[in-house]
Amino acid sequence: MKPTIALLSFLTLFLWSNAQDMVLPLYPEGIPCASENQQKTREVNNGSERRISAVQEPEIAVYLPAKSNANGTGVVICPGGGYWVLAWDWEGSWMAKWLNEMGIAAFVLKYRLPGWESDECNDKVALMDAQRAMRLVRSKALDWRLDPDRIGIMGFSAGGHLASSLSTHFDAGDENASLPVDHFSSRPDFSILMYPVVSMDTTIAHMGSRKNIIGESPSAEMEAYYSNEKQITAETPPALLIHSDNDRAVLPENSIAYYQGLRKHGIPAALHIFESGGHGFSFGKGRGDVEGWPRVAKEWLAGRGLLKKKHRALIVDGQNNHRNWPETTPILKQQLEETGLFIVDVATSPPKGEPMDDFRPSFHAYDLVVSNYNGDAWPEETRKDFERFVHGGGGFISVHAADNAFSDWQAYNEIIGLGGWEGRTEKNGPYVYINDKNEVIRDDSPGRGGNHGKRHEFLIQVRDSTHAIMKGLPTKWLHVEDELYDMMRGPAKNMHILATAYGDPAQGGQGRHEPMMMTIHYGLGRVFHTTLGHLNESQLCLGFKAIFQRAAEWVATGQVTQEVPKQFPTATQTMLSDPPK
Ligand code: ZN
């Protein structure tokens, strides 16, 4: 039996291990309001869970969801314990694991418990720690694949007081602060308040928490400051409140008062009071109907869109022979954001001719990179990063003149399939077009690569309506005024033409159907290449927009879940969207 028992306990240990991904100190630069008390932080493990007291070095324990499951939402968790102890697992690490299962990143906050600090600092340290934790998490959004606008706070009991304190006492960050972390906002985007202490009003306050944070005889001013139901403003984030009717330690009136305060300011909120559960119920196991709260919370999170997966997109710009690039990047950014599927960053290179050595965007942190760039060569390391990114499965979109760039960078030319100008000739690959018999022709004869006639409106002809990007869209539609690229040359490996346009000789074209939109597979990466987009209006064309949005999802995920837009250009009628505000 012995080995079995050993194996079992190993398995139990494994299943119940609460290992975080990492622990980060809140104040590597030095702890403000540090206690002079020499006592060390105490951790008591009662066999199944840990309790922490006398916190001297505040920190966050980071729990990240599986990358494939991560949805971009994050939650800072404040365990409870009456502001004298932290129920570290019961209301901390176990909740982190539960949030991770939903794809949410979680950060358990080891905040300072008042009582060890000077009179001046006593009431402030916990809130200070929560504010810093929120800024710290936001500052790491890129590393942890978080949406900086979907970071909430969850608090239990006294930790609920801390969470509601942060929800009513935050700031937007200080752009001029010397530490970068202090540039970030400390406002939570939502709060989940579990049987929270909210008020310091003696008629409903939890007296133990009240004493620990503001003392036996606080001023009326201090009592009001920490009575969070009185501190609600129009900026306070939406909240979910969960309480038990039979909670005798922290009266449900605390949650009710906060809910009414939110209501007064028109802030969306949900309040669930279960009949049973008592106080400090954690998951509520064996405590009656309160056991259903995790489902209620999950539905609330889903209802607020917080479980919807967001992908990360990066637009690269900074140089382009098209001087309107500072206007087209916002167009592309808005089109991506409008889908609700993307968090979008922009990496802007130094201007033409200036040193590029430090230009090294973190391509690997993204699901999708869009190039609005046509300019100086990138440094060797940046080129290698980009190749690895696409080859390893990253999505890439080349817009209009991005296919002029980097004519002597072989991998880039394989990634975009076809390019033009910048000295391109037959040496870069064949001129690819579609003939009258709908055959794809790869013309190896000598000649330049890249040409266009006069700008004009022209008809786009879809060549593969079965492709996810094109499915359901009209097969012929009139594009607004744009350049019709022709004589494009390149390796054209693993390239699939989705749409073409006829280059009318009367407009300076070649009298052939030229590829307008292509997909290319490079390693594991999916690539979409559109030659359209010369003018701002060319990119505001509803046809350009819908296909760009669909292609972005396709290169990032391999599928398209967006509905076909109701408004779309017809074969005779162009159609424009509004420019970004
Ligand atoms: Zn152009």
Coordinates of C-alpha atoms and ligand atoms in Angstrom, one line a residue:
M1 CA 0.0 0.0 0.0
K2 CA 2.8 2.4 0.7
P3 CA 3.7 3.4 -2.8
T4 CA 0.0 4.0 -3.5
I5 CA -0.3 6.3 -0.6
A6 CA 2.9 8.1 -1.6
L7 CA 1.5 8.5 -5.1
L8 CA -1.8 9.6 -3.8
S9 CA -0.3 12.3 -1.6
F10 CA 1.9 13.4 -4.4
L11 CA -1.2 13.7 -6.7
T12 CA -3.1 15.5 -4.0
L13 CA -0.2 17.8 -3.5
F14 CA 0.0 18.4 -7.2
L15 CA -3.7 19.0 -7.6
W16 CA -3.8 21.4 -4.7
S17 CA -0.6 23.2 -5.3
N18 CA -1.2 26.9 -5.4
A19 CA 2.0 27.8 -7.3
Q20 CA 1.8 31.2 -8.8
D21 CA 3.7 32.1 -11.9
M22 CA 5.8 34.7 -10.2
V23 CA 5.8 37.1 -7.2
L24 CA 6.5 40.8 -7.8
P25 CA 7.3 43.3 -5.0
L26 CA 5.1 46.4 -5.2
Y27 CA 7.9 48.8 -4.4
P28 CA 11.3 47.7 -5.7
E29 CA 12.3 51.3 -5.3
G30 CA 11.7 51.3 -1.5
I31 CA 8.5 50.9 0.5
P32 CA 6.7 54.1 1.4
C33 CA 5.4 54.3 4.9
A34 CA 7.5 51.3 5.8
S35 CA 7.0 50.0 9.3
E36 CA 9.8 50.4 11.8
N37 CA 8.6 47.3 13.5
Q38 CA 11.2 44.6 13.1
Q39 CA 8.7 41.7 13.1
K40 CA 8.8 39.5 10.0
T41 CA 5.8 38.7 7.9
R42 CA 4.1 35.7 9.4
E43 CA 2.7 32.8 7.4
V44 CA 0.7 30.1 9.2
N45 CA -0.3 27.0 7.3
N46 CA -3.1 25.1 9.0
G47 CA -2.7 22.1 6.7
S48 CA -5.1 23.1 3.9
E49 CA -4.6 26.8 3.6
R50 CA -2.3 29.7 4.5
R51 CA -3.0 32.8 6.6
I52 CA -0.6 35.7 6.4
S53 CA -0.2 38.5 8.9
A54 CA 2.2 41.3 9.8
V55 CA 2.9 42.0 6.1
Q56 CA 6.1 44.0 5.8
E57 CA 6.9 43.7 2.1
P58 CA 3.7 44.1 0.0
E59 CA 3.7 42.1 -3.3
I60 CA 1.5 40.5 -5.9
A61 CA 1.4 36.8 -6.6
V62 CA 0.8 36.5 -10.4
Y63 CA -1.4 33.7 -11.7
L64 CA -1.7 33.6 -15.5
P65 CA -4.2 31.5 -17.4
A66 CA -3.1 29.1 -20.1
K67 CA -2.1 31.2 -23.1
S68 CA -4.6 29.4 -25.4
N69 CA -7.4 30.2 -22.9
A70 CA -6.3 33.8 -21.9
N71 CA -9.0 36.4 -22.8
G72 CA -7.2 39.6 -21.8
T73 CA -9.1 40.3 -18.6
G74 CA -7.2 40.6 -15.3
V75 CA -8.3 40.8 -11.7
V76 CA -6.4 41.9 -8.6
I77 CA -7.6 39.9 -5.6
C78 CA -7.7 41.3 -2.1
P79 CA -8.1 38.5 0.5
G80 CA -10.1 39.3 3.6
G81 CA -9.2 38.9 7.3
G82 CA -10.5 42.0 9.2
Y83 CA -7.4 44.0 8.3
W84 CA -5.3 41.9 10.7
V85 CA -4.7 38.7 8.7
L86 CA -5.0 37.6 5.0
A87 CA -6.9 34.5 4.2
W88 CA -4.3 33.9 1.5
D89 CA -5.7 30.7 -0.1
W90 CA -9.4 30.7 1.1
E91 CA -10.0 34.1 -0.4
G92 CA -6.9 34.5 -2.6
S93 CA -5.0 31.8 -4.5
W94 CA -8.0 29.5 -4.9
M95 CA -10.0 32.4 -6.4
A96 CA -7.0 33.0 -8.7
K97 CA -7.2 29.5 -10.0
W98 CA -10.9 29.8 -10.6
L99 CA -10.4 33.0 -12.5
N100 CA -7.6 31.4 -14.5
E101 CA -10.1 28.6 -15.6
M102 CA -12.2 31.3 -17.2
G103 CA -9.2 32.7 -19.0
I104 CA -8.7 35.7 -16.6
A105 CA -5.3 36.6 -15.2
A106 CA -5.3 37.0 -11.4
F107 CA -3.0 38.8 -9.0
V108 CA -3.3 38.1 -5.3
L109 CA -2.4 41.1 -3.4
K110 CA -0.4 40.8 -0.2
Y111 CA -1.3 44.2 1.2
R112 CA -0.1 45.7 4.4
L113 CA -2.4 45.3 7.4
P114 CA -2.7 48.5 9.4
G115 CA -1.5 48.5 13.0
W116 CA 2.2 48.2 12.4
E117 CA 2.8 51.6 10.9
S118 CA 3.0 55.2 12.2
D119 CA -0.2 57.0 13.1
E120 CA 0.2 59.1 9.9
C121 CA 0.5 56.0 7.7
N122 CA -1.8 53.5 9.5
D123 CA -5.0 54.1 7.5
K124 CA -3.2 54.6 4.2
V125 CA -0.9 51.7 3.7
A126 CA -3.4 49.1 2.4
L127 CA -5.0 51.5 0.0
M128 CA -1.6 52.7 -1.2
D129 CA -0.7 49.0 -1.9
A130 CA -3.9 48.4 -3.8
Q131 CA -3.3 51.5 -5.9
R132 CA 0.2 50.5 -6.7
A133 CA -0.9 46.9 -7.5
M134 CA -3.4 48.2 -10.1
R135 CA -0.8 50.4 -11.7
L136 CA 1.8 47.6 -11.7
V137 CA -0.6 45.1 -13.4
R138 CA -1.5 47.7 -16.0
S139 CA 2.1 48.5 -16.7
K140 CA 2.7 44.8 -17.5
A141 CA -0.3 44.5 -19.8
L142 CA 1.8 43.8 -22.8
D143 CA 3.9 41.1 -21.1
W144 CA 0.9 39.4 -19.7
R145 CA -1.4 39.9 -22.7
L146 CA -3.9 41.9 -20.8
D147 CA -6.3 44.5 -22.0
P148 CA -5.4 47.6 -19.9
D149 CA -9.0 48.6 -20.0
R150 CA -10.3 45.3 -18.5
I151 CA -8.5 45.1 -15.2
G152 CA -10.8 44.8 -12.2
I153 CA -10.5 44.2 -8.5
M154 CA -12.1 41.6 -6.3
G155 CA -12.2 41.7 -2.6
F156 CA -13.5 39.6 0.3
S157 CA -14.8 41.0 3.6
A158 CA -12.2 43.6 4.7
G159 CA -10.5 42.9 1.3
G160 CA -13.9 44.1 0.0
H161 CA -13.4 47.3 1.9
L162 CA -10.0 47.7 0.2
A163 CA -11.5 46.9 -3.2
S164 CA -14.3 49.4 -2.7
S165 CA -11.8 51.9 -1.4
L166 CA -9.7 51.6 -4.5
S167 CA -12.9 51.9 -6.6
T168 CA -13.6 55.2 -5.0
H169 CA -10.1 56.5 -4.3
F170 CA -8.0 56.3 -7.4
D171 CA -6.3 58.6 -9.9
A172 CA -5.4 58.6 -13.6
G173 CA -1.7 58.3 -13.0
D174 CA 1.0 61.0 -13.2
E175 CA 2.6 61.4 -16.6
N176 CA 5.5 63.3 -15.1
A177 CA 6.2 60.8 -12.4
S178 CA 9.9 59.6 -12.3
L179 CA 8.9 55.9 -12.1
P180 CA 7.2 54.6 -15.2
V181 CA 4.8 52.5 -13.1
D182 CA 3.3 55.7 -11.7
H183 CA 2.3 56.9 -15.1
F184 CA -0.5 54.3 -15.1
S185 CA -4.1 54.7 -13.8
S186 CA -5.0 53.0 -10.5
R187 CA -8.7 52.9 -11.4
P188 CA -10.2 49.4 -11.6
D189 CA -12.4 48.9 -14.6
F190 CA -14.9 46.8 -12.5
S191 CA -15.2 45.4 -9.0
I192 CA -16.4 42.2 -7.5
L193 CA -17.2 42.7 -3.9
M194 CA -17.7 39.6 -1.8
Y195 CA -19.5 40.0 1.5
P196 CA -17.6 43.4 1.7
V197 CA -17.0 45.7 4.5
V198 CA -18.0 49.0 2.9
S199 CA -19.0 51.5 5.5
M200 CA -17.3 52.9 8.6
D201 CA -20.7 54.2 9.9
T202 CA -21.0 52.5 13.3
T203 CA -24.6 51.5 12.7
I204 CA -23.5 49.0 10.0
A205 CA -19.7 48.9 10.2
H206 CA -17.7 45.8 10.9
M207 CA -16.2 47.1 14.1
G208 CA -13.0 45.1 14.0
S209 CA -12.0 46.3 10.5
R210 CA -13.1 49.8 11.5
K211 CA -10.8 49.8 14.5
N212 CA -7.9 48.4 12.6
I213 CA -8.0 50.9 9.8
I214 CA -9.2 54.2 11.4
G215 CA -8.8 53.5 15.1
E216 CA -11.2 53.7 18.0
S217 CA -12.0 57.4 17.7
P218 CA -11.5 58.6 14.2
S219 CA -12.4 62.1 13.1
A220 CA -15.8 62.5 11.3
E221 CA -13.7 63.3 8.2
M222 CA -11.8 60.1 8.3
E223 CA -14.9 58.0 9.0
A224 CA -16.5 59.6 5.9
Y225 CA -13.4 59.1 3.8
Y226 CA -13.4 55.4 4.4
S227 CA -17.2 55.0 4.2
N228 CA -17.0 54.1 0.5
E229 CA -20.7 54.3 -0.1
K230 CA -20.3 58.0 0.5
Q231 CA -17.3 58.3 -1.9
I232 CA -19.0 57.1 -5.0
T233 CA -18.8 59.4 -8.0
A234 CA -19.7 59.1 -11.7
E235 CA -16.2 57.6 -12.3
T236 CA -16.7 54.7 -9.9
P237 CA -16.5 51.4 -11.8
P238 CA -19.5 49.0 -12.2
A239 CA -19.7 46.4 -9.4
L240 CA -21.0 43.0 -8.6
L241 CA -21.9 42.6 -4.9
I242 CA -22.4 39.2 -3.3
H243 CA -23.6 38.8 0.3
S244 CA -25.6 36.5 2.6
D245 CA -28.8 37.6 4.3
N246 CA -27.6 35.8 7.5
D247 CA -24.1 37.4 7.5
R248 CA -23.8 38.5 11.1
A249 CA -20.1 39.6 11.0
V250 CA -20.5 42.0 8.0
L251 CA -24.1 43.1 7.6
P252 CA -25.6 42.9 4.1
E253 CA -26.4 46.6 4.6
N254 CA -22.8 47.3 3.6
S255 CA -23.4 45.9 0.1
I256 CA -26.9 47.5 -0.1
A257 CA -25.5 50.9 0.8
Y258 CA -22.8 50.6 -1.9
Y259 CA -25.3 49.4 -4.5
Q260 CA -27.6 52.4 -3.7
G261 CA -24.6 54.7 -4.0
L262 CA -23.8 53.3 -7.4
R263 CA -27.5 53.6 -8.4
K264 CA -27.6 57.2 -7.5
H265 CA -24.8 57.9 -10.0
G266 CA -26.3 55.7 -12.7
I267 CA -23.5 53.2 -12.5
P268 CA -24.4 49.7 -13.6
A269 CA -24.4 47.2 -10.8
A270 CA -25.6 43.8 -9.7
L271 CA -26.5 42.9 -6.1
H272 CA -27.1 39.3 -5.1
I273 CA -28.1 38.5 -1.5
F274 CA -28.3 34.8 -0.8
E275 CA -30.4 33.6 2.1
S276 CA -27.8 31.4 3.5
G277 CA -24.0 31.4 3.7
G278 CA -23.1 33.4 6.7
H279 CA -19.8 35.3 6.5
G280 CA -16.5 34.4 4.9
F281 CA -17.8 31.6 2.8
S282 CA -15.2 31.5 0.1
F283 CA -16.7 29.2 -2.6
G284 CA -19.6 28.6 -0.3
K285 CA -19.2 24.8 -0.4
G286 CA -21.7 23.1 1.9
R287 CA -23.3 26.4 2.9
G288 CA -26.5 26.1 0.9
D289 CA -27.6 28.2 -2.0
V290 CA -24.7 30.5 -1.7
E291 CA -22.7 27.8 -3.4
G292 CA -24.2 29.1 -6.6
W293 CA -22.4 32.5 -6.5
P294 CA -19.5 31.5 -8.8
R295 CA -22.0 30.8 -11.6
V296 CA -23.7 34.2 -10.9
A297 CA -20.3 35.9 -11.1
K298 CA -19.3 34.1 -14.3
E299 CA -22.6 35.2 -15.9
W300 CA -22.0 38.8 -14.8
L301 CA -18.5 38.7 -16.2
A302 CA -19.7 37.3 -19.5
G303 CA -22.6 39.8 -19.6
R304 CA -20.1 42.7 -19.3
G305 CA -18.0 41.2 -22.2
L306 CA -15.1 40.4 -19.8
L307 CA -14.8 36.8 -20.9
K308 CA -14.6 37.6 -24.6
K309 CA -11.2 36.8 -26.0
K310 CA -9.3 39.8 -27.3
H311 CA -6.4 39.4 -29.6
R312 CA -3.4 41.7 -29.6
A313 CA -2.6 43.7 -32.8
L314 CA 0.4 45.9 -33.6
I315 CA 0.4 48.4 -36.4
V316 CA 3.9 49.3 -37.5
D317 CA 4.5 52.8 -39.1
G318 CA 6.8 55.7 -38.9
Q319 CA 8.1 56.0 -42.5
N320 CA 6.2 55.8 -45.7
N321 CA 6.4 57.5 -49.1
H322 CA 2.7 58.0 -48.6
R323 CA 2.8 61.1 -46.4
N324 CA -0.7 60.5 -45.1
W325 CA 0.5 57.6 -43.0
P326 CA -0.2 59.5 -39.7
E327 CA -3.8 59.6 -40.9
T328 CA -4.2 56.1 -42.2
T329 CA -2.8 54.4 -39.1
P330 CA -5.7 55.7 -37.0
I331 CA -8.1 54.5 -39.7
L332 CA -6.6 51.0 -39.6
K333 CA -6.6 51.1 -35.8
Q334 CA -10.2 52.1 -35.5
Q335 CA -11.3 49.4 -38.0
L336 CA -9.5 46.8 -35.9
E337 CA -11.0 48.1 -32.6
E338 CA -14.5 48.3 -34.0
T339 CA -14.6 44.5 -34.4
G340 CA -14.3 44.2 -30.6
L341 CA -11.8 41.5 -31.2
F342 CA -8.5 43.4 -30.9
I343 CA -6.5 45.5 -28.5
V344 CA -4.3 47.6 -30.8
D345 CA -0.9 49.1 -30.2
V346 CA 1.2 51.2 -32.7
A347 CA 5.0 50.9 -33.0
T348 CA 6.3 54.0 -34.8
S349 CA 9.9 53.9 -36.1
P350 CA 12.3 56.8 -36.0
P351 CA 12.0 59.1 -39.0
K352 CA 13.7 58.4 -42.3
G353 CA 17.5 58.6 -42.1
E354 CA 17.7 58.5 -38.3
P355 CA 19.3 55.6 -36.4
M356 CA 17.1 52.6 -36.3
D357 CA 19.2 50.5 -34.0
D358 CA 16.7 50.7 -31.1
F359 CA 13.6 50.0 -33.2
R360 CA 12.7 46.6 -32.0
P361 CA 8.9 46.1 -31.5
S362 CA 7.9 43.0 -29.4
F363 CA 6.3 41.2 -32.4
H364 CA 6.1 38.0 -30.3
A365 CA 3.7 39.6 -27.9
Y366 CA 1.1 40.0 -30.7
D367 CA -1.3 37.8 -32.6
L368 CA -1.3 40.1 -35.5
V369 CA 1.1 42.7 -37.0
V370 CA -0.1 45.2 -39.6
S371 CA 2.4 47.0 -41.7
N372 CA 1.7 50.6 -42.7
Y373 CA 5.5 51.0 -43.2
N374 CA 7.6 51.7 -46.3
G375 CA 11.0 53.1 -45.4
D376 CA 14.5 52.4 -44.2
A377 CA 15.7 48.9 -43.5
W378 CA 15.1 47.5 -40.1
P379 CA 18.0 46.4 -37.9
E380 CA 19.1 42.8 -38.4
E381 CA 17.7 41.7 -35.0
T382 CA 14.3 43.3 -35.7
R383 CA 14.2 41.5 -39.1
K384 CA 15.0 38.2 -37.5
D385 CA 12.3 38.8 -34.8
F386 CA 9.8 39.5 -37.5
E387 CA 10.7 36.4 -39.5
R388 CA 10.5 34.3 -36.4
F389 CA 7.1 35.8 -35.5
V390 CA 5.4 35.1 -38.8
H391 CA 7.2 31.7 -39.3
G392 CA 6.1 30.6 -35.8
G393 CA 2.4 31.3 -36.5
G394 CA 2.0 35.1 -36.2
G395 CA -0.5 36.8 -38.4
F396 CA 0.6 39.6 -40.8
I397 CA -1.2 42.1 -43.0
S398 CA 0.6 44.2 -45.6
V399 CA -1.4 47.3 -46.6
H400 CA -0.8 49.2 -49.9
A401 CA 2.8 50.6 -50.0
A402 CA 4.1 48.2 -47.3
D403 CA 4.6 45.9 -50.3
N404 CA 7.1 48.4 -51.7
A405 CA 9.3 48.1 -48.7
F406 CA 12.4 45.9 -48.2
S407 CA 13.0 44.8 -51.9
D408 CA 16.3 43.1 -50.9
W409 CA 15.0 41.3 -47.8
Q410 CA 14.3 37.8 -49.1
A411 CA 12.1 36.5 -46.2
Y412 CA 10.0 39.6 -46.3
N413 CA 9.3 39.2 -50.0
E414 CA 8.3 35.6 -49.3
I415 CA 6.0 36.8 -46.6
I416 CA 4.2 39.3 -48.8
G417 CA 4.3 37.1 -51.9
L418 CA 4.5 40.0 -54.4
G419 CA 6.0 43.4 -54.2
G420 CA 6.7 46.5 -56.4
W421 CA 9.2 49.3 -57.0
E422 CA 12.4 49.9 -55.0
G423 CA 14.4 48.3 -57.8
R424 CA 12.3 45.1 -58.1
T425 CA 12.8 43.2 -61.4
E426 CA 12.5 39.6 -62.7
K427 CA 15.2 38.8 -60.2
N428 CA 12.7 39.2 -57.4
G429 CA 10.3 36.7 -59.1
P430 CA 7.7 36.4 -61.7
Y431 CA 5.0 39.0 -62.6
V432 CA 1.8 37.3 -61.5
Y433 CA -1.6 38.1 -63.1
I434 CA -4.8 36.4 -64.1
N435 CA -5.5 35.9 -67.8
D436 CA -8.8 35.9 -69.8
K437 CA -9.2 32.2 -69.1
N438 CA -8.9 32.8 -65.3
E439 CA -5.5 31.2 -65.2
V440 CA -2.9 32.4 -62.9
I441 CA 0.1 33.4 -65.0
R442 CA 3.6 33.6 -63.6
D443 CA 5.5 35.6 -66.1
D444 CA 9.3 35.2 -65.8
S445 CA 10.2 37.5 -68.7
P446 CA 12.5 40.4 -67.8
G447 CA 11.0 43.7 -66.7
R448 CA 10.4 46.0 -63.8
G449 CA 8.2 45.1 -60.8
G450 CA 5.5 47.5 -59.7
N451 CA 3.5 50.1 -61.7
H452 CA 0.2 51.9 -61.5
G453 CA -1.8 54.2 -63.8
K454 CA -4.0 57.1 -62.8
R455 CA -6.0 56.9 -59.7
H456 CA -9.6 56.0 -60.4
E457 CA -12.5 54.0 -59.1
F458 CA -12.4 50.4 -60.2
L459 CA -14.2 47.1 -59.9
I460 CA -13.0 44.5 -57.5
Q461 CA -13.6 40.9 -58.6
V462 CA -13.5 38.2 -55.9
R463 CA -11.8 35.1 -57.1
D464 CA -12.5 32.8 -54.2
S465 CA -15.8 33.3 -52.5
T466 CA -15.3 30.2 -50.4
H467 CA -12.4 31.6 -48.5
A468 CA -13.4 32.6 -44.9
I469 CA -12.4 36.2 -45.6
M470 CA -14.6 36.6 -48.6
K471 CA -17.5 34.3 -47.7
G472 CA -20.9 36.0 -48.1
L473 CA -19.5 39.2 -49.6
P474 CA -20.6 40.4 -53.0
T475 CA -18.3 39.0 -55.7
K476 CA -18.0 42.3 -57.7
W477 CA -18.0 45.7 -56.1
L478 CA -16.8 49.2 -57.0
H479 CA -13.9 50.4 -55.0
V480 CA -13.4 54.2 -54.4
E481 CA -10.6 56.1 -56.0
D482 CA -7.3 54.3 -55.5
E483 CA -4.1 53.2 -57.3
L484 CA -4.4 50.0 -59.1
Y485 CA -1.1 48.3 -58.6
D486 CA 0.1 46.2 -61.6
M487 CA 3.2 44.3 -62.7
M488 CA 3.8 43.1 -59.1
R489 CA 6.7 40.7 -58.8
G490 CA 7.9 38.3 -56.1
P491 CA 8.5 34.7 -55.0
A492 CA 4.6 34.2 -54.8
K493 CA 5.1 31.0 -52.9
N494 CA 2.1 29.5 -51.1
M495 CA 0.1 32.4 -52.4
H496 CA -3.6 32.4 -53.1
I497 CA -5.3 35.2 -54.9
L498 CA -8.6 36.3 -53.3
A499 CA -9.5 39.2 -55.6
T500 CA -8.3 41.0 -58.7
A501 CA -9.1 44.1 -60.6
Y502 CA -8.8 44.8 -64.4
G503 CA -6.0 47.3 -65.2
D504 CA -7.7 49.3 -67.9
P505 CA -5.2 50.6 -70.5
A506 CA -7.2 53.8 -70.8
Q507 CA -6.3 54.4 -67.1
G508 CA -2.6 53.4 -67.7
G509 CA -3.1 49.7 -66.8
Q510 CA -1.7 46.6 -68.4
G511 CA -5.0 45.3 -69.9
R512 CA -5.0 42.4 -67.5
H513 CA -6.5 41.3 -64.2
E514 CA -4.0 42.1 -61.4
P515 CA -4.0 40.6 -57.9
M516 CA -5.5 43.0 -55.4
M517 CA -5.8 40.8 -52.4
M518 CA -3.8 37.6 -51.5
T519 CA -3.2 35.2 -48.7
I520 CA 0.2 33.7 -48.2
H521 CA 1.3 31.0 -45.8
Y522 CA 4.8 31.4 -44.4
G523 CA 5.8 28.7 -42.0
L524 CA 2.9 28.5 -39.6
G525 CA 2.0 32.1 -40.1
R526 CA -1.0 33.4 -42.1
V527 CA -0.5 36.5 -44.2
F528 CA -3.0 38.8 -45.9
H529 CA -1.8 41.3 -48.5
T530 CA -3.9 44.1 -49.9
T531 CA -2.6 46.4 -52.5
L532 CA -5.4 48.8 -51.9
G533 CA -5.3 51.9 -49.7
H534 CA -3.5 54.8 -51.3
L535 CA -5.7 57.6 -50.1
N536 CA -7.4 57.9 -46.7
E537 CA -10.7 57.5 -48.6
S538 CA -9.3 54.3 -50.2
Q539 CA -9.1 52.8 -46.7
L540 CA -12.4 54.2 -45.7
C541 CA -14.1 52.3 -48.5
L542 CA -16.6 49.9 -46.9
G543 CA -15.2 47.1 -49.1
F544 CA -11.6 47.7 -47.9
K545 CA -12.8 48.0 -44.3
A546 CA -14.9 44.8 -44.2
I547 CA -12.2 42.8 -45.8
F548 CA -9.4 44.3 -43.7
Q549 CA -11.4 43.5 -40.5
R550 CA -12.2 39.9 -41.6
A551 CA -8.6 39.3 -42.8
A552 CA -7.3 40.5 -39.4
E553 CA -9.4 37.9 -37.6
W554 CA -8.4 35.3 -40.1
V555 CA -4.6 35.9 -39.9
A556 CA -4.8 36.0 -36.1
T557 CA -7.1 33.0 -35.6
G558 CA -7.6 31.1 -38.8
Q559 CA -11.3 31.8 -38.8
V560 CA -13.8 34.6 -39.3
T561 CA -16.7 35.0 -36.9
Q562 CA -17.7 38.5 -38.0
E563 CA -21.0 38.9 -39.7
V564 CA -21.2 40.2 -43.2
P565 CA -21.8 43.9 -43.0
K566 CA -25.2 45.1 -44.1
Q567 CA -23.8 48.0 -46.0
F568 CA -21.4 47.2 -48.8
P569 CA -20.5 48.8 -52.1
T570 CA -22.3 47.4 -55.2
A571 CA -20.9 46.9 -58.7
T572 CA -22.0 50.4 -59.6
Q573 CA -22.0 52.3 -56.3
T574 CA -19.0 53.0 -54.0
M575 CA -19.6 53.4 -50.3
L576 CA -17.5 55.1 -47.6
S577 CA -17.3 54.8 -43.8
D578 CA -16.9 57.7 -41.4
P579 CA -13.3 58.8 -40.7
P580 CA -12.0 58.3 -37.1
K581 CA -13.0 61.0 -34.7
Ligands
ZN1 ZN 0.0 54.7 -53.3

